[in-house]
């Protein structure tokens, strides 16, 4: 018999955290973070990490499990999340994945099979040297030629994933898109994926406001702490909310420019998140506004109760 799992997805700042906690409260659930950055200890403000007050009595998993200098992969996420799903089900509770990192959540729910070989560091250093000498454009153009689907999903600034997509092709002769398409489409779980959507201008207002709240809460000091530890090139510091301040610290532009870029990058990321979930997963979408949030949430509770009753 398949294990049950619920996922709450959608763009940043749409309200996933509050819905996830309410679902866990009502359906005897535990939350698994589906955010690839909330794994890092100390990176709290920039990742909009759930607070202890928000958690209440609800157990949360996949938060604060790495230090900021450590790396983390989709395959590692998949393995850990699937262990949590099995354990939570075994204890008679409902696992609820809450987050916006589409590839990670898709990998866990679709049970992707990742190759055993580890990353080729020599290959990575070779491509990094090319980027340093010629810029990312030439390398990114090669990815566009080889695998246009992945190129559309991977921003050129995400150098690590650009290199990984090229490495897979050069080592296997198969593009990342071809590999993903060959994976089994049937999930190993009884799954309901709940997506929260919001009218774009309203969502963008919320994102801009969230950035202001993060700044007031001490975001710059949080980023500076990790910057001062020499983690400029760490995987964790490539995240939105952190990378925008590094050039500011180094005098390349002023504070207002850093904030402007953070807001812009957050809005663009939200757009990419929505596109990913819409195209890659079978999502039950619910459109919300602040005024109708409670009404929409009640509809979600009713729908989920009906689904769980029939599993």
PDB file of C-alpha atoms in Angstrom:
ATOM      1  CA  UNK A   1       0.000   0.000   0.000  1.00  0.00           C
ATOM      2  CA  UNK A   2       1.308   3.453  -0.943  1.00  0.00           C
ATOM      3  CA  UNK A   3       2.189   6.004   1.706  1.00  0.00           C
ATOM      4  CA  UNK A   4       0.241   9.260   1.827  1.00  0.00           C
ATOM      5  CA  UNK A   5       1.836  12.658   1.341  1.00  0.00           C
ATOM      6  CA  UNK A   6       0.488  16.174   0.862  1.00  0.00           C
ATOM      7  CA  UNK A   7       2.517  18.967  -0.722  1.00  0.00           C
ATOM      8  CA  UNK A   8       1.866  22.700  -0.494  1.00  0.00           C
ATOM      9  CA  UNK A   9       3.593  24.573  -3.322  1.00  0.00           C
ATOM     10  CA  UNK A  10       3.546  27.942  -5.022  1.00  0.00           C
ATOM     11  CA  UNK A  11       5.595  31.124  -5.410  1.00  0.00           C
ATOM     12  CA  UNK A  12       7.420  32.880  -2.611  1.00  0.00           C
ATOM     13  CA  UNK A  13       5.364  35.058  -0.222  1.00  0.00           C
ATOM     14  CA  UNK A  14       2.028  33.525  -1.274  1.00  0.00           C
ATOM     15  CA  UNK A  15       1.196  32.009   2.143  1.00  0.00           C
ATOM     16  CA  UNK A  16       2.453  28.407   2.013  1.00  0.00           C
ATOM     17  CA  UNK A  17       3.837  28.386   5.559  1.00  0.00           C
ATOM     18  CA  UNK A  18       0.573  29.361   7.253  1.00  0.00           C
ATOM     19  CA  UNK A  19      -1.452  26.893   5.181  1.00  0.00           C
ATOM     20  CA  UNK A  20       0.986  24.063   5.907  1.00  0.00           C
ATOM     21  CA  UNK A  21       0.831  24.633   9.656  1.00  0.00           C
ATOM     22  CA  UNK A  22      -2.971  24.804   9.593  1.00  0.00           C
ATOM     23  CA  UNK A  23      -3.172  21.567   7.599  1.00  0.00           C
ATOM     24  CA  UNK A  24      -0.801  19.838  10.011  1.00  0.00           C
ATOM     25  CA  UNK A  25      -2.911  21.017  12.928  1.00  0.00           C
ATOM     26  CA  UNK A  26      -6.184  19.811  11.428  1.00  0.00           C
ATOM     27  CA  UNK A  27      -4.982  16.537   9.897  1.00  0.00           C
ATOM     28  CA  UNK A  28      -2.508  15.276  12.504  1.00  0.00           C
ATOM     29  CA  UNK A  29       0.437  16.092  10.286  1.00  0.00           C
ATOM     30  CA  UNK A  30       4.122  16.856  10.399  1.00  0.00           C
ATOM     31  CA  UNK A  31       5.827  19.303   8.067  1.00  0.00           C
ATOM     32  CA  UNK A  32       8.770  18.574   5.785  1.00  0.00           C
ATOM     33  CA  UNK A  33      10.432  21.695   4.403  1.00  0.00           C
ATOM     34  CA  UNK A  34      10.551  21.694   0.617  1.00  0.00           C
ATOM     35  CA  UNK A  35      12.920  24.651   0.501  1.00  0.00           C
ATOM     36  CA  UNK A  36      16.508  23.998  -0.562  1.00  0.00           C
ATOM     37  CA  UNK A  37      17.830  26.923   1.520  1.00  0.00           C
ATOM     38  CA  UNK A  38      16.101  26.414   4.857  1.00  0.00           C
ATOM     39  CA  UNK A  39      18.419  23.471   5.452  1.00  0.00           C
ATOM     40  CA  UNK A  40      21.186  25.918   6.441  1.00  0.00           C
ATOM     41  CA  UNK A  41      21.613  26.831  10.092  1.00  0.00           C
ATOM     42  CA  UNK A  42      21.688  30.570  10.753  1.00  0.00           C
ATOM     43  CA  UNK A  43      20.218  31.517   7.394  1.00  0.00           C
ATOM     44  CA  UNK A  44      16.887  32.413   8.915  1.00  0.00           C
ATOM     45  CA  UNK A  45      15.807  35.862   7.742  1.00  0.00           C
ATOM     46  CA  UNK A  46      16.819  35.594   4.081  1.00  0.00           C
ATOM     47  CA  UNK A  47      15.071  32.229   3.663  1.00  0.00           C
ATOM     48  CA  UNK A  48      11.893  33.339   5.486  1.00  0.00           C
ATOM     49  CA  UNK A  49      12.397  30.344   7.754  1.00  0.00           C
ATOM     50  CA  UNK A  50       9.428  29.367   9.901  1.00  0.00           C
ATOM     51  CA  UNK A  51       9.795  30.706  13.440  1.00  0.00           C
ATOM     52  CA  UNK A  52       9.366  28.749  16.664  1.00  0.00           C
ATOM     53  CA  UNK A  53       6.197  30.726  17.407  1.00  0.00           C
ATOM     54  CA  UNK A  54       4.766  29.809  14.001  1.00  0.00           C
ATOM     55  CA  UNK A  55       5.661  26.133  14.431  1.00  0.00           C
ATOM     56  CA  UNK A  56       3.779  25.824  17.689  1.00  0.00           C
ATOM     57  CA  UNK A  57       3.566  22.111  18.508  1.00  0.00           C
ATOM     58  CA  UNK A  58       3.926  20.956  14.895  1.00  0.00           C
ATOM     59  CA  UNK A  59       7.120  18.939  14.204  1.00  0.00           C
ATOM     60  CA  UNK A  60       9.190  20.307  11.311  1.00  0.00           C
ATOM     61  CA  UNK A  61      11.811  18.356   9.350  1.00  0.00           C
ATOM     62  CA  UNK A  62      14.571  19.291   6.854  1.00  0.00           C
ATOM     63  CA  UNK A  63      15.338  22.604   8.576  1.00  0.00           C
ATOM     64  CA  UNK A  64      18.766  23.527  10.030  1.00  0.00           C
ATOM     65  CA  UNK A  65      20.437  20.284   8.997  1.00  0.00           C
ATOM     66  CA  UNK A  66      23.537  21.775   7.308  1.00  0.00           C
ATOM     67  CA  UNK A  67      26.126  24.440   8.010  1.00  0.00           C
ATOM     68  CA  UNK A  68      26.480  27.249   5.478  1.00  0.00           C
ATOM     69  CA  UNK A  69      29.778  25.928   4.126  1.00  0.00           C
ATOM     70  CA  UNK A  70      28.318  22.543   3.174  1.00  0.00           C
ATOM     71  CA  UNK A  71      26.853  21.513  -0.181  1.00  0.00           C
ATOM     72  CA  UNK A  72      23.482  19.914  -0.760  1.00  0.00           C
ATOM     73  CA  UNK A  73      22.079  18.056  -3.761  1.00  0.00           C
ATOM     74  CA  UNK A  74      18.704  17.084  -5.156  1.00  0.00           C
ATOM     75  CA  UNK A  75      19.585  13.418  -4.661  1.00  0.00           C
ATOM     76  CA  UNK A  76      20.392  14.006  -0.986  1.00  0.00           C
ATOM     77  CA  UNK A  77      17.133  15.916  -0.519  1.00  0.00           C
ATOM     78  CA  UNK A  78      15.194  13.110  -2.150  1.00  0.00           C
ATOM     79  CA  UNK A  79      16.736  10.444   0.046  1.00  0.00           C
ATOM     80  CA  UNK A  80      16.131  12.332   3.296  1.00  0.00           C
ATOM     81  CA  UNK A  81      12.592  13.419   2.430  1.00  0.00           C
ATOM     82  CA  UNK A  82      11.549   9.931   1.414  1.00  0.00           C
ATOM     83  CA  UNK A  83      12.874   8.638   4.741  1.00  0.00           C
ATOM     84  CA  UNK A  84      10.769  11.244   6.566  1.00  0.00           C
ATOM     85  CA  UNK A  85       7.666  10.390   4.508  1.00  0.00           C
ATOM     86  CA  UNK A  86       8.016   6.699   5.406  1.00  0.00           C
ATOM     87  CA  UNK A  87       8.655   7.404   9.080  1.00  0.00           C
ATOM     88  CA  UNK A  88       5.768   9.869   9.462  1.00  0.00           C
ATOM     89  CA  UNK A  89       3.345   7.470   7.774  1.00  0.00           C
ATOM     90  CA  UNK A  90       4.591   4.634   9.959  1.00  0.00           C
ATOM     91  CA  UNK A  91       3.659   6.652  13.028  1.00  0.00           C
ATOM     92  CA  UNK A  92       0.136   7.158  11.693  1.00  0.00           C
ATOM     93  CA  UNK A  93       0.587  10.825  10.869  1.00  0.00           C
ATOM     94  CA  UNK A  94       0.345  12.822   7.630  1.00  0.00           C
ATOM     95  CA  UNK A  95       3.555  14.132   6.004  1.00  0.00           C
ATOM     96  CA  UNK A  96       3.087  17.599   4.501  1.00  0.00           C
ATOM     97  CA  UNK A  97       5.839  18.966   2.257  1.00  0.00           C
ATOM     98  CA  UNK A  98       5.783  22.769   2.257  1.00  0.00           C
ATOM     99  CA  UNK A  99       8.052  24.785  -0.004  1.00  0.00           C
ATOM    100  CA  UNK A 100       8.867  26.347  -3.305  1.00  0.00           C
ATOM    101  CA  UNK A 101      11.930  24.508  -4.622  1.00  0.00           C
ATOM    102  CA  UNK A 102      10.226  22.800  -7.531  1.00  0.00           C
ATOM    103  CA  UNK A 103      12.946  20.445  -8.738  1.00  0.00           C
ATOM    104  CA  UNK A 104      13.558  19.104  -5.241  1.00  0.00           C
ATOM    105  CA  UNK A 105       9.888  18.449  -4.516  1.00  0.00           C
ATOM    106  CA  UNK A 106       9.348  16.882  -7.930  1.00  0.00           C
ATOM    107  CA  UNK A 107      12.348  14.593  -7.442  1.00  0.00           C
ATOM    108  CA  UNK A 108      11.030  13.368  -4.086  1.00  0.00           C
ATOM    109  CA  UNK A 109       7.461  12.791  -5.216  1.00  0.00           C
ATOM    110  CA  UNK A 110       8.281  11.287  -8.614  1.00  0.00           C
ATOM    111  CA  UNK A 111      11.016   9.036  -7.201  1.00  0.00           C
ATOM    112  CA  UNK A 112      13.706  10.061  -9.687  1.00  0.00           C
ATOM    113  CA  UNK A 113      16.638   7.677  -9.895  1.00  0.00           C
ATOM    114  CA  UNK A 114      19.927   9.522  -9.753  1.00  0.00           C
ATOM    115  CA  UNK A 115      23.184   8.126 -11.121  1.00  0.00           C
ATOM    116  CA  UNK A 116      25.620   6.706  -8.614  1.00  0.00           C
ATOM    117  CA  UNK A 117      28.625   8.635  -9.886  1.00  0.00           C
ATOM    118  CA  UNK A 118      29.590  11.732  -7.968  1.00  0.00           C
ATOM    119  CA  UNK A 119      30.269  15.108  -9.529  1.00  0.00           C
ATOM    120  CA  UNK A 120      33.496  15.378 -11.491  1.00  0.00           C
ATOM    121  CA  UNK A 121      35.397  18.179  -9.730  1.00  0.00           C
ATOM    122  CA  UNK A 122      38.000  18.373 -12.501  1.00  0.00           C
ATOM    123  CA  UNK A 123      35.204  18.958 -15.026  1.00  0.00           C
ATOM    124  CA  UNK A 124      33.630  21.588 -12.784  1.00  0.00           C
ATOM    125  CA  UNK A 125      36.934  23.439 -12.364  1.00  0.00           C
ATOM    126  CA  UNK A 126      37.501  23.333 -16.122  1.00  0.00           C
ATOM    127  CA  UNK A 127      34.121  24.935 -16.874  1.00  0.00           C
ATOM    128  CA  UNK A 128      34.551  27.457 -14.056  1.00  0.00           C
ATOM    129  CA  UNK A 129      37.871  28.476 -15.615  1.00  0.00           C
ATOM    130  CA  UNK A 130      36.137  28.957 -18.977  1.00  0.00           C
ATOM    131  CA  UNK A 131      33.490  31.119 -17.333  1.00  0.00           C
ATOM    132  CA  UNK A 132      36.139  33.193 -15.563  1.00  0.00           C
ATOM    133  CA  UNK A 133      37.976  33.774 -18.846  1.00  0.00           C
ATOM    134  CA  UNK A 134      35.100  34.216 -21.283  1.00  0.00           C
ATOM    135  CA  UNK A 135      32.029  34.886 -19.110  1.00  0.00           C
ATOM    136  CA  UNK A 136      28.949  32.770 -18.531  1.00  0.00           C
ATOM    137  CA  UNK A 137      27.353  33.676 -21.872  1.00  0.00           C
ATOM    138  CA  UNK A 138      29.435  31.280 -23.988  1.00  0.00           C
ATOM    139  CA  UNK A 139      28.916  28.341 -21.618  1.00  0.00           C
ATOM    140  CA  UNK A 140      25.218  29.100 -21.205  1.00  0.00           C
ATOM    141  CA  UNK A 141      24.788  29.310 -24.986  1.00  0.00           C
ATOM    142  CA  UNK A 142      26.200  25.783 -25.237  1.00  0.00           C
ATOM    143  CA  UNK A 143      23.550  24.595 -22.763  1.00  0.00           C
ATOM    144  CA  UNK A 144      20.868  26.367 -24.824  1.00  0.00           C
ATOM    145  CA  UNK A 145      22.068  24.473 -27.898  1.00  0.00           C
ATOM    146  CA  UNK A 146      22.351  21.078 -26.178  1.00  0.00           C
ATOM    147  CA  UNK A 147      19.336  21.206 -23.879  1.00  0.00           C
ATOM    148  CA  UNK A 148      17.047  24.215 -24.531  1.00  0.00           C
ATOM    149  CA  UNK A 149      14.432  22.966 -22.045  1.00  0.00           C
ATOM    150  CA  UNK A 150      16.871  22.983 -19.130  1.00  0.00           C
ATOM    151  CA  UNK A 151      18.358  26.277 -20.317  1.00  0.00           C
ATOM    152  CA  UNK A 152      14.890  27.803 -20.035  1.00  0.00           C
ATOM    153  CA  UNK A 153      14.524  26.485 -16.470  1.00  0.00           C
ATOM    154  CA  UNK A 154      18.056  27.332 -15.263  1.00  0.00           C
ATOM    155  CA  UNK A 155      18.999  30.984 -14.856  1.00  0.00           C
ATOM    156  CA  UNK A 156      22.501  31.742 -16.242  1.00  0.00           C
ATOM    157  CA  UNK A 157      23.490  33.111 -12.830  1.00  0.00           C
ATOM    158  CA  UNK A 158      22.931  29.637 -11.361  1.00  0.00           C
ATOM    159  CA  UNK A 159      26.386  28.550 -12.481  1.00  0.00           C
ATOM    160  CA  UNK A 160      26.360  25.338 -10.443  1.00  0.00           C
ATOM    161  CA  UNK A 161      23.270  23.968 -12.185  1.00  0.00           C
ATOM    162  CA  UNK A 162      24.447  25.128 -15.627  1.00  0.00           C
ATOM    163  CA  UNK A 163      27.675  23.182 -15.123  1.00  0.00           C
ATOM    164  CA  UNK A 164      25.787  20.148 -13.797  1.00  0.00           C
ATOM    165  CA  UNK A 165      23.511  20.024 -16.849  1.00  0.00           C
ATOM    166  CA  UNK A 166      26.518  20.181 -19.183  1.00  0.00           C
ATOM    167  CA  UNK A 167      28.388  17.573 -17.142  1.00  0.00           C
ATOM    168  CA  UNK A 168      25.506  15.101 -17.380  1.00  0.00           C
ATOM    169  CA  UNK A 169      25.427  15.468 -21.164  1.00  0.00           C
ATOM    170  CA  UNK A 170      29.198  15.234 -21.601  1.00  0.00           C
ATOM    171  CA  UNK A 171      29.472  12.151 -19.364  1.00  0.00           C
ATOM    172  CA  UNK A 172      26.387  10.221 -20.487  1.00  0.00           C
ATOM    173  CA  UNK A 173      25.473  11.559 -23.923  1.00  0.00           C
ATOM    174  CA  UNK A 174      21.969  12.129 -22.578  1.00  0.00           C
ATOM    175  CA  UNK A 175      20.570  15.545 -21.719  1.00  0.00           C
ATOM    176  CA  UNK A 176      19.114  16.246 -18.304  1.00  0.00           C
ATOM    177  CA  UNK A 177      15.714  16.726 -19.964  1.00  0.00           C
ATOM    178  CA  UNK A 178      15.940  13.305 -21.605  1.00  0.00           C
ATOM    179  CA  UNK A 179      16.880  11.719 -18.291  1.00  0.00           C
ATOM    180  CA  UNK A 180      13.963  13.340 -16.485  1.00  0.00           C
ATOM    181  CA  UNK A 181      11.553  12.275 -19.240  1.00  0.00           C
ATOM    182  CA  UNK A 182      12.686   8.665 -18.878  1.00  0.00           C
ATOM    183  CA  UNK A 183      11.797   8.575 -15.198  1.00  0.00           C
ATOM    184  CA  UNK A 184       8.641   6.797 -14.099  1.00  0.00           C
ATOM    185  CA  UNK A 185       5.705   9.212 -14.162  1.00  0.00           C
ATOM    186  CA  UNK A 186       3.701   7.375 -11.525  1.00  0.00           C
ATOM    187  CA  UNK A 187       4.392   8.589  -8.010  1.00  0.00           C
ATOM    188  CA  UNK A 188       5.156   5.949  -5.371  1.00  0.00           C
ATOM    189  CA  UNK A 189       2.775   7.852  -3.075  1.00  0.00           C
ATOM    190  CA  UNK A 190      -0.885   8.732  -2.714  1.00  0.00           C
ATOM    191  CA  UNK A 191      -0.289  12.421  -3.295  1.00  0.00           C
ATOM    192  CA  UNK A 192      -2.324  15.603  -3.210  1.00  0.00           C
ATOM    193  CA  UNK A 193      -0.400  18.666  -4.341  1.00  0.00           C
ATOM    194  CA  UNK A 194      -2.006  21.924  -3.259  1.00  0.00           C
ATOM    195  CA  UNK A 195      -0.873  25.050  -5.104  1.00  0.00           C
ATOM    196  CA  UNK A 196      -1.467  28.593  -3.906  1.00  0.00           C
ATOM    197  CA  UNK A 197      -1.694  31.234  -6.619  1.00  0.00           C
ATOM    198  CA  UNK A 198      -2.174  34.986  -6.400  1.00  0.00           C
ATOM    199  CA  UNK A 199      -2.766  37.755  -8.914  1.00  0.00           C
ATOM    200  CA  UNK A 200       0.658  38.918 -10.052  1.00  0.00           C
ATOM    201  CA  UNK A 201       0.569  42.600  -9.038  1.00  0.00           C
ATOM    202  CA  UNK A 202      -0.696  41.670  -5.565  1.00  0.00           C
ATOM    203  CA  UNK A 203       1.953  38.981  -5.173  1.00  0.00           C
ATOM    204  CA  UNK A 204       4.687  41.389  -6.243  1.00  0.00           C
ATOM    205  CA  UNK A 205       3.482  43.903  -3.651  1.00  0.00           C
ATOM    206  CA  UNK A 206       3.720  41.187  -0.986  1.00  0.00           C
ATOM    207  CA  UNK A 207       7.220  40.243  -2.132  1.00  0.00           C
ATOM    208  CA  UNK A 208       8.424  43.851  -1.980  1.00  0.00           C
ATOM    209  CA  UNK A 209       6.874  44.244   1.472  1.00  0.00           C
ATOM    210  CA  UNK A 210       8.477  41.000   2.662  1.00  0.00           C
ATOM    211  CA  UNK A 211      11.901  42.289   1.616  1.00  0.00           C
ATOM    212  CA  UNK A 212      11.345  45.438   3.686  1.00  0.00           C
ATOM    213  CA  UNK A 213      10.369  43.293   6.691  1.00  0.00           C
ATOM    214  CA  UNK A 214      13.498  41.153   6.220  1.00  0.00           C
ATOM    215  CA  UNK A 215      15.678  44.266   6.163  1.00  0.00           C
ATOM    216  CA  UNK A 216      14.080  45.562   9.346  1.00  0.00           C
ATOM    217  CA  UNK A 217      14.651  42.150  10.963  1.00  0.00           C
ATOM    218  CA  UNK A 218      18.397  42.311  10.297  1.00  0.00           C
ATOM    219  CA  UNK A 219      18.930  40.642   6.929  1.00  0.00           C
ATOM    220  CA  UNK A 220      22.057  42.657   6.071  1.00  0.00           C
ATOM    221  CA  UNK A 221      23.760  41.676   9.331  1.00  0.00           C
ATOM    222  CA  UNK A 222      22.826  38.035   8.718  1.00  0.00           C
ATOM    223  CA  UNK A 223      24.420  38.070   5.245  1.00  0.00           C
ATOM    224  CA  UNK A 224      27.477  39.977   6.522  1.00  0.00           C
ATOM    225  CA  UNK A 225      28.047  37.328   9.184  1.00  0.00           C
ATOM    226  CA  UNK A 226      28.468  34.615   6.535  1.00  0.00           C
ATOM    227  CA  UNK A 227      30.359  36.952   4.189  1.00  0.00           C
ATOM    228  CA  UNK A 228      32.880  37.660   6.952  1.00  0.00           C
ATOM    229  CA  UNK A 229      33.404  33.898   7.320  1.00  0.00           C
ATOM    230  CA  UNK A 230      34.730  33.804   3.763  1.00  0.00           C
ATOM    231  CA  UNK A 231      31.739  31.947   2.323  1.00  0.00           C
ATOM    232  CA  UNK A 232      31.349  34.125  -0.779  1.00  0.00           C
ATOM    233  CA  UNK A 233      31.620  31.108  -3.086  1.00  0.00           C
ATOM    234  CA  UNK A 234      29.608  28.694  -0.948  1.00  0.00           C
ATOM    235  CA  UNK A 235      26.484  27.123  -2.430  1.00  0.00           C
ATOM    236  CA  UNK A 236      24.405  28.688   0.345  1.00  0.00           C
ATOM    237  CA  UNK A 237      25.476  32.230  -0.576  1.00  0.00           C
ATOM    238  CA  UNK A 238      24.232  31.853  -4.158  1.00  0.00           C
ATOM    239  CA  UNK A 239      20.660  32.147  -2.905  1.00  0.00           C
ATOM    240  CA  UNK A 240      18.415  35.133  -3.486  1.00  0.00           C
ATOM    241  CA  UNK A 241      18.573  37.320  -0.409  1.00  0.00           C
ATOM    242  CA  UNK A 242      22.292  36.713   0.077  1.00  0.00           C
ATOM    243  CA  UNK A 243      24.075  37.048  -3.253  1.00  0.00           C
ATOM    244  CA  UNK A 244      22.681  40.558  -3.884  1.00  0.00           C
ATOM    245  CA  UNK A 245      24.592  42.002  -0.923  1.00  0.00           C
ATOM    246  CA  UNK A 246      28.051  40.633  -1.752  1.00  0.00           C
ATOM    247  CA  UNK A 247      28.788  43.299  -4.417  1.00  0.00           C
ATOM    248  CA  UNK A 248      27.425  45.895  -1.975  1.00  0.00           C
ATOM    249  CA  UNK A 249      29.906  44.755   0.687  1.00  0.00           C
ATOM    250  CA  UNK A 250      32.673  44.908  -1.916  1.00  0.00           C
ATOM    251  CA  UNK A 251      31.796  48.451  -2.998  1.00  0.00           C
ATOM    252  CA  UNK A 252      30.523  47.585  -6.481  1.00  0.00           C
ATOM    253  CA  UNK A 253      27.187  49.319  -5.916  1.00  0.00           C
ATOM    254  CA  UNK A 254      25.280  51.061  -3.122  1.00  0.00           C
ATOM    255  CA  UNK A 255      22.741  49.726  -0.636  1.00  0.00           C
ATOM    256  CA  UNK A 256      19.684  50.937  -2.545  1.00  0.00           C
ATOM    257  CA  UNK A 257      20.870  49.033  -5.629  1.00  0.00           C
ATOM    258  CA  UNK A 258      21.266  45.839  -3.561  1.00  0.00           C
ATOM    259  CA  UNK A 259      17.717  46.171  -2.250  1.00  0.00           C
ATOM    260  CA  UNK A 260      16.381  46.912  -5.726  1.00  0.00           C
ATOM    261  CA  UNK A 261      18.073  43.784  -7.093  1.00  0.00           C
ATOM    262  CA  UNK A 262      16.789  41.657  -4.209  1.00  0.00           C
ATOM    263  CA  UNK A 263      13.201  42.726  -4.877  1.00  0.00           C
ATOM    264  CA  UNK A 264      13.582  42.228  -8.618  1.00  0.00           C
ATOM    265  CA  UNK A 265      15.223  38.811  -8.288  1.00  0.00           C
ATOM    266  CA  UNK A 266      12.558  37.693  -5.803  1.00  0.00           C
ATOM    267  CA  UNK A 267       9.775  38.718  -8.198  1.00  0.00           C
ATOM    268  CA  UNK A 268      11.445  36.922 -11.094  1.00  0.00           C
ATOM    269  CA  UNK A 269      11.957  33.832  -8.973  1.00  0.00           C
ATOM    270  CA  UNK A 270       8.271  33.814  -8.042  1.00  0.00           C
ATOM    271  CA  UNK A 271       7.382  33.858 -11.717  1.00  0.00           C
ATOM    272  CA  UNK A 272       9.736  30.951 -12.434  1.00  0.00           C
ATOM    273  CA  UNK A 273       8.333  28.990  -9.481  1.00  0.00           C
ATOM    274  CA  UNK A 274       4.767  29.320 -10.706  1.00  0.00           C
ATOM    275  CA  UNK A 275       5.765  28.304 -14.239  1.00  0.00           C
ATOM    276  CA  UNK A 276       7.662  25.261 -12.938  1.00  0.00           C
ATOM    277  CA  UNK A 277       4.842  23.933 -10.792  1.00  0.00           C
ATOM    278  CA  UNK A 278       2.275  24.598 -13.493  1.00  0.00           C
ATOM    279  CA  UNK A 279       4.256  22.657 -16.103  1.00  0.00           C
ATOM    280  CA  UNK A 280       5.898  19.899 -14.082  1.00  0.00           C
ATOM    281  CA  UNK A 281       3.446  18.702 -11.433  1.00  0.00           C
ATOM    282  CA  UNK A 282      -0.210  17.772 -11.193  1.00  0.00           C
ATOM    283  CA  UNK A 283      -1.215  20.624  -8.899  1.00  0.00           C
ATOM    284  CA  UNK A 284      -4.652  21.456  -7.511  1.00  0.00           C
ATOM    285  CA  UNK A 285      -4.543  25.260  -7.728  1.00  0.00           C
ATOM    286  CA  UNK A 286      -6.329  27.636  -5.367  1.00  0.00           C
ATOM    287  CA  UNK A 287      -6.265  31.378  -6.029  1.00  0.00           C
ATOM    288  CA  UNK A 288      -6.159  33.495  -2.893  1.00  0.00           C
ATOM    289  CA  UNK A 289      -6.280  37.109  -1.778  1.00  0.00           C
ATOM    290  CA  UNK A 290      -5.707  38.397   1.767  1.00  0.00           C
ATOM    291  CA  UNK A 291      -9.429  39.132   2.058  1.00  0.00           C
ATOM    292  CA  UNK A 292     -10.526  35.652   0.957  1.00  0.00           C
ATOM    293  CA  UNK A 293      -7.702  33.667   2.524  1.00  0.00           C
ATOM    294  CA  UNK A 294      -9.832  32.045   5.252  1.00  0.00           C
ATOM    295  CA  UNK A 295     -12.573  31.155   2.778  1.00  0.00           C
ATOM    296  CA  UNK A 296     -10.114  29.541   0.352  1.00  0.00           C
ATOM    297  CA  UNK A 297      -8.330  27.686   3.151  1.00  0.00           C
ATOM    298  CA  UNK A 298     -11.659  26.225   4.309  1.00  0.00           C
ATOM    299  CA  UNK A 299     -12.240  24.964   0.757  1.00  0.00           C
ATOM    300  CA  UNK A 300      -8.794  23.324   0.815  1.00  0.00           C
ATOM    301  CA  UNK A 301      -9.534  21.632   4.159  1.00  0.00           C
ATOM    302  CA  UNK A 302     -12.779  20.211   2.774  1.00  0.00           C
ATOM    303  CA  UNK A 303     -11.175  18.992  -0.455  1.00  0.00           C
ATOM    304  CA  UNK A 304      -8.258  17.356   1.358  1.00  0.00           C
ATOM    305  CA  UNK A 305     -10.545  15.652   3.878  1.00  0.00           C
ATOM    306  CA  UNK A 306     -12.502  14.128   0.996  1.00  0.00           C
ATOM    307  CA  UNK A 307      -9.375  12.861  -0.714  1.00  0.00           C
ATOM    308  CA  UNK A 308      -7.843  11.378   2.429  1.00  0.00           C
ATOM    309  CA  UNK A 309     -11.132   9.630   3.241  1.00  0.00           C
ATOM    310  CA  UNK A 310     -10.988   7.767  -0.071  1.00  0.00           C
ATOM    311  CA  UNK A 311      -7.364   6.659   0.141  1.00  0.00           C
TER     312      UNK A 311
END
